[in-house]
Amino acid sequence: MAKASRTGAVNRPRRQIAPYLFILPFLISFLAFFLMPVIYSIVISLMKYKGYGTMKYVGVDNYRRLLTYGAMWNSLLNTLEYFVLGMIPVMIFAFLLAVVVRSNAMARWQRVYKPLIFLPQVCAVVASALVFKVIFGTNVGAINQVLGTSINFLGDSKLMKLPVICMLIWRNTGWYFIIFLSGLTTISDDLIEAAKIDGASSAQTMFYVTIPVMKPIFMLTFITYAIGAFKLYTEPNLILAKEEAPLAVAPFVNMITTNINSGALGMACAAGWILVVIIMLLTLAQMRMFKEGQ
Amino acid sequence: MKKLLVLVLTLGLLAMSFGAMAEGKVAMEMAVWNSVETYEQINDALLAQFPEIAEQADIEVVIEGDGDTGVAQKMRLLLGSGEELPDMVRVNYAQFAEFESAGLLYDLSEAVEPYKDDIIPAVLDMMTGEDGGIYCLPQEAKPKVWYYRTDVFEQAGVDPAEVKTAEDFIEAGKKVHEATGTWIENYGTPLNAYDLMMILSGKDFSFTDENGDFDFADNEIIREAFERLKSYHDSGAFADIEEWSADWQAAFTDGTLSSQLIASWMKMHLLTWAPDQAGLWGCAQWPEEMRGGSDAGMGIWIVFKDAPHAALAADILAKYSFDPEFRHTVYSINAVIPPLESAKTDEFYATSDYFDASLRDVYFEALEDLRAYPYEPTFSAEQTIIRDYLNEYLNGNITLDEALGNAQADMINQIGNAYD
């Protein structure tokens, strides 16, 4: 008994270390490739630094300069506009498509519709953006040719966001459709049948059973969409410019890239951290909204 | 079977690398943007023409960005991290000041010495750094030239040589449009910054004073340049087409645009976009009062001091840029005329299937007055800010005073001092 106890005492530390050994590769990579760069970027955000040469400590001056820069707030508003005007139709289309494809009437054709609707996600974003640039062209664009007009979608600052939003809707609908579809498949058929037996109409089943059960899925999609939307970069810059979109329609990420291209790494890091804070606040607000709803 | 295949491949690769080492060759990297094909063709020709280089080096062309700013940024990251730098780096003259003023570039004087007397003085001047050393080589010197459709201008009765002022240019635009339905320029917004820089580079001025403090809002030259672009934009004499849009390319292809007041680099695009118009294009000087300068000076090659094979890279790039015989090969691949005195009278450059005989002579005449804006290390940020206020002004959303004042305020806010 004493021997067994002694062996147990010897093995206990080993057993305690074992799980840590298993997660050690992850921990090392997490420290090296995530935590260290994160800390380093906070340090750089307090410096004037080109990426080489000496760093000059400037305190919170980079943050102050950005927060007092009208174009930064404008780019933030632009991003919010791309986010809201893109998200509403994407969520509605994706959910409706998922409901339709999930319905018994369409069950046979799921294999056809699912890949078709998902297809825009698979297309390379650069190629898609160039196609949208052509579609919305003033003289050669398909839309203007069909309408017989010469609307300057890509040059008029009041209209320039439209091609970008159209592309965001086109690209993102398929992705969220798949998420909603997988969410719908988790709803038990018994639940739907019970609602029907209780006399619920299709609309009542949708609003009182399906949508409430899908709430965690909605939360997930809204949060992931918001995070993605605030990191928007490729679509507006490729559709609206050769390199970087004009500040009037530029997304927030351009604050980072413009500073990187100008060799102002400190400002770029500060802009990055402002973006992190905005995304965190938005995510917390969304989580709180859903919590209150529940 | 799979294992055997992997073994054979591994041994093959090892043998190849040992083979290369045994021959004493070094692996060199050439950093460019967008695509590698043209550079690879030129490098293959270079190694064929200069066996002594082929014996020493293998050159791999690598894409390091989607534009000159992308390549410059990659270089900053490599410099910052201490990683190995490419041996030869293609950027634009706008990035030269940053790296040169930081003392990061290899002095190419020795490699350039054999060709020095043959280089056009204005180009040599731009290649020369503060301390008198040579720190960049021209990939393409890009003076301002006016490409135009000879048949269209003849039909409209417009002679580019008679277009001397900005007002003449507007009148010519109206005349050509009335007579032929084509446009001689496009000033659709958003306008590119180079449209402004082409006007400004001909003048001797800077956005900052000698200490690097921004002196922008009250500068008469900038005010005039903004006003001139506004007069073009509002004149109705030019097409409302944005450059680099699908419409722009299509407008050359279908003949909607019959001329372009731009820099010499445009010829490559004309060859690609409007191949059916071969023999119809001519080349002229800009209107007299707007001559001199360029859009961005030059496309350049630089070699970093810390590049692994800096001396060999300098030697290769000097031949690449200035060897008169090799430049014939380069011209047949990318249509770039070398900025050499000897090329002025070289009949090889006088022949073109696409342009009339004016191309070479106009290019060299414009090259005599090649000037670039004296780029500050922070030019990229300045350009972004200025371009946006310029476009707001052109679209009538703000007044000229607001455009200039706000641009200055933003530059002070975002950049502070251009040399700090």
XYZ file of C-alpha atoms in Angstrom:
714
model
C 0.000 0.000 0.000
C 2.839 2.268 1.008
C 4.670 1.345 -2.203
C 1.594 2.051 -4.329
C 1.141 5.392 -2.635
C 4.767 6.298 -3.177
C 4.521 5.385 -6.886
C 1.382 7.514 -7.153
C 3.229 10.453 -5.613
C 6.042 10.029 -8.128
C 3.636 9.756 -11.105
C 1.474 12.692 -10.101
C 3.895 15.433 -11.256
C 4.440 13.541 -14.510
C 0.693 13.320 -15.037
C 0.400 16.994 -14.252
C 3.095 17.907 -16.767
C 1.806 15.659 -19.563
C -1.129 17.851 -20.689
C 1.142 20.858 -20.802
C 3.613 18.951 -22.936
C 0.809 18.130 -25.350
C -0.168 21.765 -25.736
C 3.429 23.004 -25.688
C 3.798 23.181 -29.494
C 0.683 25.330 -29.644
C 1.848 27.473 -26.725
C 5.235 28.090 -28.320
C 3.711 29.028 -31.677
C 1.088 31.157 -29.900
C 3.783 33.039 -28.023
C 6.098 33.379 -31.002
C 3.649 34.155 -33.761
C 0.771 35.847 -31.936
C 1.531 37.222 -28.493
C 5.000 38.572 -29.246
C 3.949 40.349 -32.465
C 0.913 41.757 -30.637
C 3.077 43.190 -27.868
C 5.650 44.395 -30.402
C 2.967 46.190 -32.416
C 1.786 47.988 -29.255
C 5.366 49.111 -28.680
C 5.753 50.265 -32.304
C 2.463 52.174 -32.105
C 4.170 54.424 -29.556
C 7.151 55.056 -31.835
C 8.042 56.872 -34.992
C 9.527 54.033 -37.015
C 10.046 53.324 -40.717
C 10.579 49.608 -40.283
C 14.361 49.983 -40.221
C 16.819 52.328 -38.573
C 16.158 53.803 -35.168
C 12.837 54.044 -33.358
C 11.868 57.342 -31.789
C 9.493 57.268 -28.833
C 6.533 59.592 -29.424
C 4.148 58.429 -26.692
C 0.502 58.465 -27.748
C 1.175 61.013 -30.480
C 0.374 58.522 -33.256
C -3.027 57.867 -31.679
C -3.647 61.580 -31.196
C -2.771 62.337 -34.812
C -5.095 59.618 -36.073
C -7.992 60.524 -33.800
C -7.792 64.147 -34.931
C -7.564 63.185 -38.612
C -10.865 63.794 -40.406
C -10.080 61.180 -43.065
C -9.797 58.498 -40.375
C -13.315 59.192 -39.131
C -14.508 59.359 -42.710
C -12.963 55.973 -43.479
C -14.606 54.608 -40.343
C -17.978 55.891 -41.540
C -17.319 54.383 -44.970
C -16.580 51.036 -43.364
C -19.753 51.247 -41.291
C -21.673 52.004 -44.464
C -20.147 49.011 -46.282
C -20.893 46.915 -43.176
C -24.541 47.876 -42.679
C -25.568 48.177 -46.325
C -23.830 44.901 -47.111
C -24.874 42.918 -44.065
C -28.641 43.515 -44.173
C -29.212 42.123 -47.677
C -26.624 39.368 -47.195
C -28.315 38.109 -44.039
C -31.809 38.326 -45.543
C -30.866 36.658 -48.840
C -28.711 34.015 -47.190
C -31.343 33.085 -44.631
C -34.213 33.019 -47.133
C -32.164 30.957 -49.561
C -31.251 28.551 -46.769
C -34.917 28.209 -45.759
C -35.964 27.608 -49.357
C -33.216 25.098 -50.075
C -33.949 23.323 -46.756
C -37.675 23.060 -47.563
C -39.092 19.707 -48.578
C -40.013 21.004 -52.024
C -36.390 21.777 -52.841
C -34.810 18.821 -51.029
C -34.137 16.979 -54.282
C -32.174 19.908 -55.761
C -29.994 20.700 -52.772
C -26.971 19.178 -54.477
C -27.364 21.611 -57.345
C -28.264 24.780 -55.461
C -25.760 24.547 -52.620
C -22.615 24.661 -54.796
C -24.200 27.186 -57.147
C -24.981 29.629 -54.348
C -21.589 29.042 -52.731
C -19.683 29.512 -56.001
C -18.911 33.283 -55.636
C -17.004 32.471 -52.430
C -14.689 30.197 -54.362
C -13.932 32.785 -57.048
C -10.700 34.702 -56.483
C -11.547 38.062 -54.955
C -9.112 39.934 -57.221
C -10.592 38.427 -60.382
C -14.134 39.066 -59.146
C -13.313 42.692 -58.325
C -11.913 43.265 -61.793
C -15.077 41.782 -63.300
C -17.220 44.106 -61.174
C -15.048 47.006 -62.296
C -15.937 46.160 -65.872
C -19.628 45.538 -65.096
C -19.959 48.995 -63.555
C -17.852 50.832 -66.164
C -19.368 54.055 -67.510
C -19.099 53.338 -71.218
C -18.162 49.691 -71.484
C -20.027 48.518 -68.372
C -22.755 45.915 -68.748
C -25.182 47.812 -66.509
C -24.890 51.077 -68.406
C -25.130 49.279 -71.724
C -28.299 47.449 -70.684
C -29.866 50.626 -69.280
C -28.608 52.753 -72.163
C -27.117 55.213 -69.675
C -23.684 56.603 -68.808
C -23.848 56.590 -65.031
C -20.405 57.122 -63.531
C -20.581 54.420 -60.865
C -16.816 54.294 -60.425
C -16.072 58.007 -60.434
C -18.995 59.773 -58.780
C -18.309 59.813 -55.046
C -22.042 59.527 -54.329
C -22.316 56.274 -56.293
C -18.891 54.720 -55.838
C -19.867 52.592 -52.872
C -22.635 50.860 -54.800
C -20.419 48.527 -56.899
C -18.507 47.573 -53.756
C -21.683 46.792 -51.813
C -23.052 44.766 -54.737
C -19.895 42.705 -54.814
C -19.956 42.178 -51.053
C -23.534 40.922 -51.283
C -22.699 38.679 -54.237
C -19.664 37.183 -52.528
C -20.906 36.828 -48.969
C -24.414 35.472 -49.520
C -23.153 31.977 -50.333
C -20.980 31.786 -47.230
C -23.726 32.788 -44.804
C -26.209 30.639 -46.716
C -24.115 27.580 -45.850
C -23.920 28.617 -42.189
C -27.676 29.204 -41.990
C -28.354 25.945 -43.805
C -26.218 24.015 -41.337
C -28.040 25.823 -38.512
C -31.409 24.877 -39.949
C -30.425 21.226 -40.191
C -29.852 21.187 -36.427
C -33.511 22.045 -35.761
C -35.286 18.847 -34.956
C -38.064 17.860 -37.351
C -40.071 16.886 -34.235
C -40.061 20.522 -33.131
C -41.420 21.719 -36.457
C -44.002 18.943 -36.546
C -45.088 19.707 -32.980
C -45.653 23.338 -33.998
C -47.718 22.234 -36.963
C -49.787 19.869 -34.817
C -50.402 22.794 -32.481
C -51.835 24.633 -35.488
C -48.991 27.001 -36.257
C -48.904 28.358 -39.792
C -45.657 28.344 -41.807
C -45.017 31.987 -40.919
C -45.710 31.344 -37.227
C -43.398 28.345 -37.286
C -40.733 30.511 -38.834
C -41.074 33.428 -36.384
C -41.841 31.507 -33.171
C -39.807 28.334 -33.651
C -37.135 28.524 -36.348
C -35.815 32.036 -35.772
C -35.643 31.800 -31.929
C -33.838 28.442 -32.178
C -31.450 29.941 -34.719
C -30.501 32.861 -32.458
C -27.011 31.551 -31.579
C -26.363 31.060 -35.298
C -27.490 34.635 -36.004
C -25.181 35.882 -33.285
C -22.267 33.956 -34.766
C -22.952 35.256 -38.267
C -23.432 38.859 -37.184
C -20.220 38.845 -35.183
C -18.153 37.168 -37.886
C -19.638 39.468 -40.524
C -18.847 42.547 -38.417
C -15.252 41.458 -37.863
C -14.830 40.708 -41.565
C -16.514 43.968 -42.576
C -14.163 46.082 -40.491
C -11.209 44.376 -42.094
C -12.579 45.144 -45.574
C -9.788 46.108 -47.946
C -9.557 44.297 -51.273
C -12.953 44.980 -52.816
C -13.098 48.804 -52.592
C -9.451 49.250 -53.475
C -9.564 47.044 -56.530
C -12.919 48.220 -57.834
C -12.472 51.924 -57.182
C -8.808 52.498 -57.892
C -5.658 51.179 -59.466
C -3.943 50.964 -56.111
C -5.718 52.684 -53.216
C -9.286 53.967 -53.210
C -9.813 57.725 -52.711
C -10.195 58.675 -49.055
C -13.828 59.666 -49.683
C -14.728 55.996 -50.204
C -11.767 54.248 -48.587
C -12.322 51.636 -45.878
C -10.641 51.929 -42.489
C -7.910 49.417 -43.325
C -6.536 51.957 -45.821
C -5.443 53.984 -42.780
C -3.122 51.096 -42.003
C -1.914 50.372 -45.542
C -1.383 54.020 -46.498
C 0.826 54.455 -43.460
C 2.684 51.227 -44.176
C 3.307 52.370 -47.749
C 4.561 55.695 -46.433
C 6.998 54.034 -44.081
C 5.058 55.194 -41.022
C 4.876 51.885 -39.185
C 4.087 53.515 -35.850
C 0.993 55.191 -37.280
C 0.021 51.971 -39.053
C 0.207 50.008 -35.774
C -1.762 52.700 -33.952
C -4.450 52.560 -36.656
C -4.465 48.782 -36.270
C -5.053 49.062 -32.533
C -7.843 51.578 -33.024
C -9.432 49.004 -35.339
C -9.041 46.285 -32.711
C -10.814 48.449 -30.135
C -13.636 49.256 -32.566
C -14.161 45.575 -33.415
C -14.104 44.635 -29.727
C -16.693 47.288 -28.866
C -18.885 46.239 -31.744
C -18.665 42.560 -30.806
C -19.500 43.321 -27.168
C -22.456 45.443 -28.255
C -23.739 42.666 -30.491
C -23.337 40.040 -27.760
C -25.139 42.274 -25.296
C -27.941 42.886 -27.783
C -28.466 39.181 -28.298
C -28.242 38.487 -24.559
C -30.931 41.076 -23.865
C -33.063 39.563 -26.627
C -32.842 36.162 -24.960
C 7.607 3.348 -55.715
C 6.668 6.721 -54.219
C 9.640 6.586 -51.873
C 11.921 5.855 -54.788
C 10.523 8.778 -56.723
C 11.021 11.141 -53.790
C 14.565 9.859 -53.334
C 15.403 10.368 -57.004
C 13.946 13.871 -56.999
C 15.808 14.832 -53.828
C 19.083 13.522 -55.181
C 18.448 15.317 -58.451
C 17.860 18.619 -56.694
C 20.925 18.140 -54.514
C 23.024 17.317 -57.555
C 21.775 20.425 -59.316
C 22.539 22.695 -56.377
C 25.970 21.127 -55.857
C 26.530 21.469 -59.582
C 25.749 25.169 -59.462
C 28.013 25.622 -56.441
C 30.761 23.664 -58.082
C 30.624 25.970 -61.078
C 31.057 28.901 -58.694
C 27.738 30.451 -59.602
C 25.767 32.523 -57.187
C 21.992 32.681 -57.018
C 20.888 36.291 -57.411
C 17.470 37.779 -56.884
C 15.861 40.573 -58.853
C 12.819 42.088 -57.113
C 10.061 43.537 -59.310
C 6.301 43.985 -59.183
C 3.277 42.643 -61.066
C 4.871 40.198 -63.510
C 8.205 38.596 -64.247
C 7.955 37.639 -67.933
C 9.563 40.686 -69.527
C 12.393 40.764 -66.985
C 13.046 37.062 -67.474
C 13.243 37.515 -71.229
C 15.714 40.352 -70.782
C 17.754 38.379 -68.242
C 17.933 35.353 -70.567
C 19.194 37.644 -73.306
C 21.674 39.241 -70.899
C 23.140 35.919 -69.828
C 23.392 34.855 -73.465
C 25.124 38.074 -74.491
C 27.495 38.240 -71.516
C 28.945 34.770 -70.887
C 31.152 36.157 -68.111
C 27.992 37.002 -66.138
C 26.360 33.675 -67.032
C 29.430 31.950 -65.560
C 29.044 33.836 -62.305
C 25.342 34.089 -61.643
C 21.856 32.705 -61.995
C 19.229 35.425 -61.792
C 15.803 34.721 -60.405
C 13.107 37.356 -60.870
C 10.739 37.565 -57.913
C 7.555 39.562 -57.442
C 7.780 41.512 -54.192
C 4.621 43.598 -54.430
C 1.739 44.790 -56.552
C 3.349 48.146 -57.246
C 6.394 50.255 -56.497
C 5.108 51.088 -53.017
C 4.596 47.369 -52.350
C 8.202 46.587 -53.276
C 9.445 49.493 -51.139
C 7.434 48.239 -48.196
C 8.830 44.726 -48.618
C 12.327 46.203 -48.565
C 11.528 48.069 -45.332
C 10.380 44.832 -43.755
C 13.490 42.971 -44.905
C 15.716 45.785 -43.655
C 13.865 45.855 -40.332
C 13.975 42.106 -39.790
C 17.554 41.697 -40.981
C 16.515 39.128 -43.575
C 18.446 38.739 -46.795
C 17.757 41.473 -49.344
C 17.323 40.902 -53.078
C 20.406 41.821 -55.093
C 18.613 44.067 -57.563
C 15.480 45.994 -56.725
C 13.101 47.756 -59.101
C 11.305 50.753 -57.589
C 10.331 54.198 -58.822
C 12.243 57.404 -58.340
C 9.653 58.478 -55.739
C 11.128 55.893 -53.338
C 14.753 56.798 -54.029
C 14.995 59.680 -51.547
C 13.949 57.548 -48.584
C 16.571 54.841 -49.085
C 19.293 57.151 -50.343
C 18.952 59.649 -47.508
C 19.102 56.777 -45.007
C 22.473 55.725 -46.466
C 21.238 52.249 -47.355
C 22.209 52.130 -51.025
C 25.297 50.720 -52.688
C 27.421 53.201 -54.619
C 27.221 52.181 -58.270
C 29.795 54.731 -59.493
C 32.472 52.182 -60.330
C 30.145 50.001 -62.379
C 28.697 53.015 -64.202
C 32.102 54.628 -64.919
C 32.612 53.028 -68.386
C 29.286 54.425 -69.562
C 29.218 57.684 -67.643
C 30.082 60.010 -70.520
C 27.342 58.524 -72.660
C 24.522 59.083 -70.153
C 22.136 62.000 -70.762
C 23.166 64.666 -68.187
C 19.636 65.153 -66.778
C 19.421 61.409 -66.099
C 22.911 61.243 -64.618
C 21.953 64.106 -62.351
C 18.961 62.173 -61.044
C 21.098 59.077 -60.496
C 23.502 61.025 -58.335
C 23.096 61.198 -54.578
C 23.795 63.994 -52.116
C 27.432 62.919 -51.704
C 28.147 62.696 -55.442
C 27.940 58.895 -55.601
C 25.620 57.121 -58.042
C 22.873 55.270 -56.228
C 20.300 54.308 -58.840
C 20.163 53.295 -62.477
C 17.389 54.083 -64.931
C 15.091 51.193 -65.772
C 13.234 53.728 -67.890
C 13.630 57.499 -67.973
C 10.146 58.935 -68.339
C 9.976 62.476 -69.687
C 6.638 64.068 -70.562
C 5.582 63.423 -74.155
C 2.381 63.834 -76.102
C 1.160 60.771 -77.973
C -1.444 61.507 -80.622
C -3.215 59.912 -83.574
C -1.700 61.528 -86.636
C -4.693 60.668 -88.830
C -7.215 62.173 -86.405
C -5.240 65.371 -85.844
C -4.755 65.765 -89.578
C -8.478 65.354 -90.150
C -9.220 67.976 -87.482
C -6.535 70.310 -88.799
C -4.685 70.448 -85.479
C -0.898 70.612 -85.390
C 0.505 69.699 -81.950
C 3.457 72.026 -82.554
C 1.031 74.956 -82.677
C -0.510 74.072 -79.301
C 1.589 76.200 -76.971
C -0.524 77.068 -73.932
C -3.086 75.428 -71.675
C -5.789 77.488 -73.426
C -4.550 76.273 -76.818
C -4.772 72.745 -75.512
C -8.403 73.196 -74.478
C -9.210 74.731 -77.870
C -7.459 71.853 -79.646
C -9.532 69.422 -77.585
C -12.758 71.088 -78.664
C -11.675 71.297 -82.289
C -10.687 67.631 -82.523
C -13.892 66.544 -80.808
C -16.072 68.620 -83.110
C -14.278 67.409 -86.223
C -13.833 63.727 -85.384
C -15.931 62.895 -82.324
C -12.803 61.713 -80.489
C -11.236 63.181 -77.357
C -7.625 64.281 -77.036
C -7.462 63.783 -73.269
C -9.463 62.565 -70.303
C -9.790 64.286 -66.953
C -12.389 62.114 -65.239
C -12.230 61.937 -61.470
C -10.747 60.569 -59.344
C -7.716 62.003 -61.045
C -4.375 60.322 -60.467
C -1.741 62.204 -58.526
C 0.626 61.987 -61.488
C -1.584 64.389 -63.469
C -0.752 67.004 -60.848
C 2.882 65.934 -60.568
C 3.376 66.260 -64.337
C 2.405 69.908 -64.079
C 4.400 70.536 -60.908
C 7.590 68.652 -61.788
C 8.378 71.111 -64.561
C 8.668 73.855 -61.944
C 11.374 74.063 -59.355
C 9.465 73.798 -56.154
C 8.616 71.496 -53.256
C 5.688 70.921 -50.903
C 8.012 71.725 -48.014
C 10.587 74.341 -47.146
C 14.247 73.411 -46.750
C 13.618 72.250 -43.168
C 10.900 69.816 -44.183
C 8.010 71.928 -42.875
C 4.994 71.908 -45.158
C 4.595 75.081 -47.148
C 1.699 74.165 -49.353
C -1.441 76.241 -48.934
C 0.014 79.584 -50.002
C 2.220 78.278 -52.781
C 1.285 80.009 -56.043
C 2.660 77.175 -58.206
C 0.420 74.620 -56.522
C -2.545 76.974 -56.675
C -2.008 77.451 -60.427
C -1.667 73.705 -60.990
C -4.937 73.017 -59.144
C -6.671 75.767 -61.127
C -5.312 74.465 -64.408
C -6.612 70.959 -63.750
C -9.965 72.425 -62.727
C -10.146 74.398 -65.984
C -9.418 71.184 -67.930
C -11.989 69.242 -65.927
C -14.728 71.834 -66.402
C -13.932 72.787 -69.988
C -15.977 70.101 -71.715
C -13.061 69.678 -74.099
C -11.894 66.391 -72.597
C -13.474 63.017 -71.921
C -14.883 62.282 -68.489
C -12.994 59.004 -68.248
C -11.029 57.885 -65.220
C -7.526 56.637 -65.883
C -6.854 52.937 -65.312
C -10.569 52.166 -65.527
C -11.942 49.643 -68.010
C -13.324 52.614 -69.950
C -9.875 54.121 -70.353
C -8.356 51.089 -72.017
C -11.484 50.603 -74.154
C -11.356 54.239 -75.226
C -7.943 53.688 -76.801
C -8.966 50.389 -78.324
C -12.091 51.794 -80.003
C -10.493 55.125 -80.904
C -12.567 57.290 -78.525
C -9.280 58.700 -77.218
C -7.046 59.997 -79.966
C -4.228 61.452 -77.879
C -2.753 61.568 -74.415
C -0.655 64.201 -72.693
C 1.410 61.918 -70.518
C 4.890 60.502 -69.935
C 6.865 58.237 -72.253
C 5.852 55.007 -70.473
C 2.415 55.179 -72.104
C 3.721 53.731 -75.355
C 3.807 50.197 -73.965
C 0.114 50.429 -73.117
C -0.772 51.785 -76.543
C 0.987 48.854 -78.168
C -1.048 46.446 -76.062
C -4.399 48.222 -75.965
C -4.657 49.405 -79.554
C -2.562 47.056 -81.692
C -4.783 47.712 -84.721
C -3.719 51.356 -84.742
C -0.104 50.583 -85.668
C 1.383 53.295 -87.823
C -1.251 55.848 -86.806
C 0.396 57.207 -83.671
C 2.858 60.048 -83.512
C 4.722 61.724 -80.711
C 5.119 65.432 -79.907
C 6.373 67.706 -77.179
C 3.951 68.931 -74.538
C 2.538 72.435 -75.140
C 5.379 74.884 -74.740
C 4.347 76.500 -71.443
C 3.960 73.095 -69.767
C 7.183 71.422 -70.855
C 9.861 69.971 -68.612
C 9.645 67.430 -65.854
C 7.997 64.035 -65.778
C 5.300 62.164 -63.911
C 7.621 60.327 -61.558
C 11.051 60.845 -63.066
C 12.253 57.350 -63.749
C 11.646 53.726 -63.109
C 14.875 52.788 -61.335
C 17.069 49.953 -60.172
C 18.690 50.145 -56.765
C 21.164 47.889 -54.980
C 21.262 47.837 -51.207
C 24.632 47.976 -49.469
C 23.699 44.844 -47.557
C 22.602 42.859 -50.617
C 24.495 39.571 -50.737
C 26.097 40.209 -54.137
C 26.003 43.985 -54.365
C 29.128 44.438 -56.518
C 28.058 41.844 -59.064
C 24.528 43.279 -59.095
C 25.947 46.720 -59.823
C 27.963 45.327 -62.709
C 24.980 43.463 -64.150
C 22.643 46.441 -63.854
C 25.151 48.805 -65.433
C 25.358 46.536 -68.502
C 21.604 46.051 -68.387
C 21.024 49.795 -68.402
C 23.749 51.196 -70.619
C 25.503 48.658 -72.823
C 24.629 50.068 -76.276
C 24.482 46.684 -78.008
C 22.463 44.998 -75.282
C 20.024 47.918 -75.216
C 18.973 46.982 -78.745
C 17.848 43.641 -77.361
C 16.054 45.350 -74.474
C 14.311 47.724 -76.887
C 13.034 44.835 -78.968
C 11.586 43.242 -75.831
C 10.088 46.198 -73.954
C 10.359 49.181 -76.332
C 12.333 51.217 -73.778
C 14.863 53.588 -75.343
C 18.048 53.966 -73.249
C 18.892 57.464 -71.955
C 22.231 57.506 -73.794
C 23.758 60.194 -75.973
C 24.756 57.503 -78.487
C 21.128 56.381 -78.794
C 20.095 59.823 -80.042
C 21.537 59.076 -83.433
C 21.123 55.317 -83.351
C 18.888 54.430 -86.289
C 17.764 51.294 -84.438
C 15.541 53.434 -82.224
C 14.231 55.488 -85.115
C 12.322 52.560 -86.501
C 9.015 51.511 -85.076
C 6.124 49.660 -86.648
C 3.730 51.420 -84.332
C 4.865 55.034 -84.055
C 5.996 57.371 -86.771
C 9.588 58.536 -86.985
C 8.994 61.310 -84.418
C 9.244 58.997 -81.395
C 13.016 58.862 -80.891
C 13.710 62.534 -81.529
C 10.830 63.776 -79.385
C 11.862 61.429 -76.578
C 15.436 62.686 -76.519
C 14.411 66.312 -76.798
C 12.087 65.864 -73.821
C 14.793 63.956 -71.968
C 17.065 67.008 -72.030
C 14.635 68.641 -69.641
C 13.870 65.598 -67.515
C 13.209 66.673 -63.960
C 11.472 64.964 -61.103
C 9.727 66.432 -58.145
C 12.263 66.565 -55.285
C 10.649 63.687 -53.456
C 10.608 63.829 -49.691
C 10.893 60.508 -47.832
C 7.215 60.927 -46.880
C 5.973 61.609 -50.409
C 3.603 58.640 -50.537
C 1.571 59.978 -47.606
C 1.647 63.512 -49.028
C 0.422 62.274 -52.382
C -2.527 60.395 -50.851
C -3.698 63.478 -48.977
C -3.204 65.931 -51.848
C -4.896 63.716 -54.434
C -8.030 63.483 -52.352
C -8.399 67.203 -51.812
C -7.627 67.812 -55.477
C -10.481 65.513 -56.494
C -12.869 67.097 -53.995
C -11.988 70.467 -55.519
C -12.378 69.228 -59.099
C -15.806 67.813 -58.265
C -16.851 71.189 -56.861
C -17.318 69.904 -53.313
C -14.834 72.365 -51.788
C -13.197 75.645 -52.778
C -9.584 75.970 -53.816
C -8.658 77.614 -50.507
C -10.327 74.810 -48.589
C -8.572 72.160 -50.704
C -5.119 73.660 -50.201
C -5.677 74.605 -46.551
C -7.125 71.240 -45.568
C -4.393 69.366 -47.423
C -1.729 71.338 -45.586
C -3.455 70.808 -42.232
C -3.722 67.059 -42.836
C -0.100 66.783 -43.911
C 1.031 68.582 -40.788
C -1.245 66.406 -38.669
C -0.330 63.075 -40.257
C 3.299 63.569 -41.252
C 4.579 66.402 -39.121
C 7.922 67.131 -40.687
C 8.878 65.525 -44.012
C 12.496 64.907 -42.978
C 12.007 64.037 -39.318
